[in-house]
PDB file of C-alpha atoms in Angstrom:
ATOM      1  CA  MET A   1      21.231  30.274   8.434  1.00 44.00           C
ATOM      2  CA  SER A   2      20.359  31.942  11.903  1.00 45.00           C
ATOM      3  CA  ALA A   3      18.982  30.621  15.361  1.00 47.00           C
ATOM      4  CA  PRO A   4      15.277  31.306  15.991  1.00 48.00           C
ATOM      5  CA  SER A   5      14.689  33.557  19.105  1.00 47.00           C
ATOM      6  CA  ARG A   6      14.151  31.402  22.218  1.00 50.00           C
ATOM      7  CA  GLY A   7      11.970  33.608  24.775  1.00 49.00           C
ATOM      8  CA  PRO A   8      11.247  32.694  27.159  1.00 46.00           C
ATOM      9  CA  GLY A   9       7.693  31.933  25.623  1.00 46.00           C
ATOM     10  CA  SER A  10       9.197  30.988  22.248  1.00 50.00           C
ATOM     11  CA  PRO A  11       7.307  28.273  21.368  1.00 49.00           C
ATOM     12  CA  LEU A  12      11.433  26.863  20.586  1.00 55.00           C
ATOM     13  CA  SER A  13      12.911  27.422  24.035  1.00 52.00           C
ATOM     14  CA  ARG A  14      13.434  24.187  23.766  1.00 62.00           C
ATOM     15  CA  GLY A  15      12.826  22.639  21.241  1.00 76.00           C
ATOM     16  CA  LEU A  16       8.945  21.879  19.484  1.00 83.00           C
ATOM     17  CA  THR A  17       6.961  20.313  22.103  1.00 84.00           C
ATOM     18  CA  ILE A  18       4.591  17.759  19.756  1.00 83.00           C
ATOM     19  CA  ARG A  19       2.495  16.391  23.306  1.00 80.00           C
ATOM     20  CA  GLY A  20       3.025  15.825  26.556  1.00 79.00           C
ATOM     21  CA  SER A  21       6.639  15.406  26.978  1.00 81.00           C
ATOM     22  CA  VAL A  22       7.638  14.480  23.228  1.00 82.00           C
ATOM     23  CA  SER A  23       9.253  17.410  20.836  1.00 80.00           C
ATOM     24  CA  VAL A  24      11.545  17.684  17.957  1.00 83.00           C
ATOM     25  CA  PRO A  25      15.467  19.361  19.004  1.00 83.00           C
ATOM     26  CA  GLU A  26      16.392  22.474  17.912  1.00 84.00           C
ATOM     27  CA  ALA A  27      18.826  20.595  15.399  1.00 84.00           C
ATOM     28  CA  GLU A  28      16.259  18.259  13.605  1.00 83.00           C
ATOM     29  CA  LEU A  29      14.560  21.190  12.866  1.00 85.00           C
ATOM     30  CA  MET A  30      15.657  23.279   8.805  1.00 86.00           C
ATOM     31  CA  TRP A  31      14.747  27.039   8.940  1.00 87.00           C
ATOM     32  CA  ARG A  32      15.241  29.086   5.282  1.00 86.00           C
ATOM     33  CA  PHE A  33      14.084  33.039   4.830  1.00 85.00           C
ATOM     34  CA  SER A  34      13.277  34.923   1.857  1.00 83.00           C
ATOM     35  CA  ARG A  35      11.385  37.445   1.010  1.00 78.00           C
ATOM     36  CA  SER A  36       7.836  37.960   1.241  1.00 70.00           C
ATOM     37  CA  SER A  37       5.199  39.071  -1.983  1.00 69.00           C
ATOM     38  CA  GLY A  38       3.265  41.569  -1.804  1.00 62.00           C
ATOM     39  CA  PRO A  39       2.911  44.903  -0.765  1.00 62.00           C
ATOM     40  CA  GLY A  40       5.587  46.814   2.012  1.00 61.00           C
ATOM     41  CA  GLY A  41       6.795  50.091   1.281  1.00 62.00           C
ATOM     42  CA  GLN A  42      10.451  50.390   1.542  1.00 61.00           C
ATOM     43  CA  HIS A  43      11.691  47.622   4.032  1.00 62.00           C
ATOM     44  CA  VAL A  44       9.733  44.649   1.763  1.00 60.00           C
ATOM     45  CA  ASN A  45      12.915  44.775  -0.517  1.00 59.00           C
ATOM     46  CA  THR A  46      15.456  44.260   1.687  1.00 66.00           C
ATOM     47  CA  SER A  47      14.132  42.042   4.303  1.00 71.00           C
ATOM     48  CA  ASP A  48      13.443  38.160   4.127  1.00 76.00           C
ATOM     49  CA  SER A  49      11.008  37.845   6.146  1.00 79.00           C
ATOM     50  CA  GLN A  50       9.137  34.994   4.361  1.00 85.00           C
ATOM     51  CA  VAL A  51       9.808  31.564   7.224  1.00 88.00           C
ATOM     52  CA  GLU A  52       9.995  27.946   5.893  1.00 89.00           C
ATOM     53  CA  LEU A  53      10.573  25.576   8.799  1.00 89.00           C
ATOM     54  CA  ARG A  54      11.266  21.910   7.794  1.00 91.00           C
ATOM     55  CA  PHE A  55      11.080  18.730   9.565  1.00 89.00           C
ATOM     56  CA  ASP A  56      12.545  15.206   8.480  1.00 88.00           C
ATOM     57  CA  VAL A  57       9.540  12.947   9.549  1.00 86.00           C
ATOM     58  CA  ALA A  58      11.041   9.978   7.741  1.00 84.00           C
ATOM     59  CA  ASN A  59      14.671  10.229  10.237  1.00 85.00           C
ATOM     60  CA  THR A  60      14.698  12.013  12.946  1.00 84.00           C
ATOM     61  CA  GLU A  61      15.079   9.659  15.886  1.00 84.00           C
ATOM     62  CA  ALA A  62      12.291  12.373  18.809  1.00 84.00           C
ATOM     63  CA  LEU A  63       9.538  10.926  17.786  1.00 84.00           C
ATOM     64  CA  PRO A  64       9.131   6.534  19.096  1.00 86.00           C
ATOM     65  CA  GLU A  65       8.511   4.898  16.151  1.00 87.00           C
ATOM     66  CA  VAL A  66       4.380   4.258  16.055  1.00 89.00           C
ATOM     67  CA  TRP A  67       3.701   8.167  15.826  1.00 87.00           C
ATOM     68  CA  LYS A  68       6.312   8.305  13.162  1.00 87.00           C
ATOM     69  CA  ARG A  69       4.421   5.840  11.369  1.00 88.00           C
ATOM     70  CA  ARG A  70       0.907   8.000  12.087  1.00 87.00           C
ATOM     71  CA  ALA A  71       2.621  10.239  10.607  1.00 87.00           C
ATOM     72  CA  LEU A  72       3.629   9.310   7.644  1.00 87.00           C
ATOM     73  CA  GLU A  73       0.682   8.183   7.021  1.00 88.00           C
ATOM     74  CA  ARG A  74      -1.722  10.837   8.019  1.00 87.00           C
ATOM     75  CA  LEU A  75       1.107  13.481   6.283  1.00 86.00           C
ATOM     76  CA  ALA A  76       1.709  11.185   2.589  1.00 85.00           C
ATOM     77  CA  GLY A  77       0.192  14.433   0.613  1.00 87.00           C
ATOM     78  CA  ARG A  78       2.458  16.442   2.404  1.00 85.00           C
ATOM     79  CA  LEU A  79       5.884  14.979   2.948  1.00 83.00           C
ATOM     80  CA  VAL A  80       9.454  15.509  -0.206  1.00 87.00           C
ATOM     81  CA  ASP A  81      10.889  12.651   0.819  1.00 87.00           C
ATOM     82  CA  GLY A  82      10.125  12.570   4.105  1.00 85.00           C
ATOM     83  CA  VAL A  83      10.492  16.311   5.213  1.00 87.00           C
ATOM     84  CA  VAL A  84       7.371  18.372   5.782  1.00 89.00           C
ATOM     85  CA  SER A  85       7.085  21.741   5.167  1.00 88.00           C
ATOM     86  CA  VAL A  86       5.226  24.700   7.150  1.00 90.00           C
ATOM     87  CA  ARG A  87       5.311  28.465   5.985  1.00 89.00           C
ATOM     88  CA  SER A  88       4.573  31.512   7.494  1.00 88.00           C
ATOM     89  CA  SER A  89       4.405  35.233   5.608  1.00 84.00           C
ATOM     90  CA  GLU A  90       2.120  36.660   6.540  1.00 81.00           C
ATOM     91  CA  HIS A  91       3.866  38.915  10.031  1.00 82.00           C
ATOM     92  CA  ARG A  92       6.354  41.463   8.719  1.00 79.00           C
ATOM     93  CA  SER A  93       8.500  40.732  11.285  1.00 81.00           C
ATOM     94  CA  GLN A  94      10.623  37.809  10.476  1.00 83.00           C
ATOM     95  CA  TRP A  95      10.285  36.150  13.890  1.00 87.00           C
ATOM     96  CA  ARG A  96       6.568  36.321  14.429  1.00 89.00           C
ATOM     97  CA  ASN A  97       6.717  34.474  11.052  1.00 88.00           C
ATOM     98  CA  ARG A  98       9.922  31.604  13.399  1.00 89.00           C
ATOM     99  CA  GLU A  99       7.222  31.867  15.561  1.00 90.00           C
ATOM    100  CA  THR A 100       3.830  31.143  13.647  1.00 90.00           C
ATOM    101  CA  ALA A 101       5.415  28.239  11.725  1.00 91.00           C
ATOM    102  CA  ALA A 102       6.962  26.593  14.936  1.00 91.00           C
ATOM    103  CA  VAL A 103       2.975  26.955  16.421  1.00 92.00           C
ATOM    104  CA  ARG A 104       1.791  25.192  12.900  1.00 91.00           C
ATOM    105  CA  LEU A 105       4.525  22.920  12.251  1.00 91.00           C
ATOM    106  CA  ALA A 106       3.710  21.559  16.102  1.00 90.00           C
ATOM    107  CA  ALA A 107       0.014  21.639  15.435  1.00 91.00           C
ATOM    108  CA  LEU A 108       0.084  20.337  12.290  1.00 89.00           C
ATOM    109  CA  LEU A 109       2.662  16.673  13.729  1.00 89.00           C
ATOM    110  CA  ALA A 110       0.143  16.946  17.181  1.00 89.00           C
ATOM    111  CA  GLU A 111      -2.699  15.851  14.686  1.00 89.00           C
ATOM    112  CA  ALA A 112      -0.274  14.160  12.630  1.00 87.00           C
ATOM    113  CA  THR A 113      -0.145  11.105  15.151  1.00 86.00           C
ATOM    114  CA  ALA A 114      -2.297  11.518  17.534  1.00 87.00           C
ATOM    115  CA  PRO A 115      -3.979   8.507  18.035  1.00 88.00           C
ATOM    116  CA  PRO A 116      -6.824   6.878  15.857  1.00 88.00           C
ATOM    117  CA  PRO A 117     -10.752   7.626  17.117  1.00 89.00           C
ATOM    118  CA  LYS A 118     -12.679   4.617  18.995  1.00 92.00           C
ATOM    119  CA  PRO A 119     -14.923   2.380  16.386  1.00 94.00           C
ATOM    120  CA  ARG A 120     -18.203   3.904  17.267  1.00 92.00           C
ATOM    121  CA  ARG A 121     -20.816   1.123  18.010  1.00 92.00           C
ATOM    122  CA  PRO A 122     -23.682   1.201  16.482  1.00 91.00           C
ATOM    123  CA  THR A 123     -26.038   2.191  19.174  1.00 90.00           C
ATOM    124  CA  ARG A 124     -29.654  -0.633  18.404  1.00 89.00           C
ATOM    125  CA  ILE A 125     -33.168   1.083  18.366  1.00 87.00           C
ATOM    126  CA  PRO A 126     -35.484  -0.942  21.044  1.00 91.00           C
ATOM    127  CA  LYS A 127     -38.044  -2.305  20.598  1.00 92.00           C
ATOM    128  CA  GLY A 128     -41.519  -0.579  22.243  1.00 94.00           C
ATOM    129  CA  ILE A 129     -40.304   2.329  20.412  1.00 94.00           C
ATOM    130  CA  ASN A 130     -40.838   0.415  16.716  1.00 93.00           C
ATOM    131  CA  GLU A 131     -43.552  -0.580  17.736  1.00 94.00           C
ATOM    132  CA  ARG A 132     -44.547   2.355  19.156  1.00 95.00           C
ATOM    133  CA  ARG A 133     -44.045   3.785  15.699  1.00 95.00           C
ATOM    134  CA  LEU A 134     -45.470   1.797  13.995  1.00 95.00           C
ATOM    135  CA  ARG A 135     -48.391   1.679  15.617  1.00 96.00           C
ATOM    136  CA  GLU A 136     -48.878   5.918  15.232  1.00 96.00           C
ATOM    137  CA  LYS A 137     -48.112   5.432  11.064  1.00 96.00           C
ATOM    138  CA  LYS A 138     -50.467   3.089  10.649  1.00 95.00           C
ATOM    139  CA  GLN A 139     -53.133   5.287  13.384  1.00 95.00           C
ATOM    140  CA  ARG A 140     -52.273   8.136  11.038  1.00 95.00           C
ATOM    141  CA  SER A 141     -52.859   6.245   8.376  1.00 93.00           C
ATOM    142  CA  GLU A 142     -56.483   4.975   9.349  1.00 91.00           C
ATOM    143  CA  THR A 143     -56.643   8.771  10.182  1.00 91.00           C
ATOM    144  CA  LYS A 144     -56.052   9.813   6.280  1.00 90.00           C
ATOM    145  CA  ARG A 145     -58.186   7.095   5.103  1.00 88.00           C
ATOM    146  CA  GLY A 146     -61.040   8.406   6.652  1.00 85.00           C
ATOM    147  CA  ARG A 147     -60.663  11.829   5.095  1.00 87.00           C
ATOM    148  CA  THR A 148     -61.635  10.390   1.483  1.00 80.00           C
ATOM    149  CA  GLY A 149     -65.142  10.696   0.034  1.00 71.00           C
ATOM    150  CA  ARG A 150     -64.933   6.935  -0.849  1.00 67.00           C
ATOM    151  CA  ASP A 151     -65.516   3.464   0.693  1.00 61.00           C
ATOM    152  CA  TRP A 152     -63.173   1.109   1.142  1.00 55.00           C
ATOM    153  CA  GLY A 153     -64.454  -1.268   2.637  1.00 56.00           C
TER     154      GLY A 153
END
């Protein structure tokens, strides 16, 4: 397997940045290339343009312990033996598929390691609003009661 390209704009220029200063070193990323399915003309049978990028979440040293626990918990359905896998085959060139797979993996790990949202504090309805609602309801009821021909007396 060959190493991915590292241009100045590449997401792999210094490993795979997840969030802030935390990044996964390139040595921990496993790349696999295969032929993409679907139409493609003369070029399709000779190039391995589909990219599969794998990352061992369970045994990594790159992520802080708290992040690793969160990722293992949230990605449980996607993990196979602690390894998360991302595929890309929408582009015709292997290089662009590598870039896409790297961006997808970074986004997936960033979402999986994000801190949980703050718990929602239920809002209190002010007493005055509730009283006004009941007053208006009673008034509406009186209005409707006055429309009937019967004597409610």
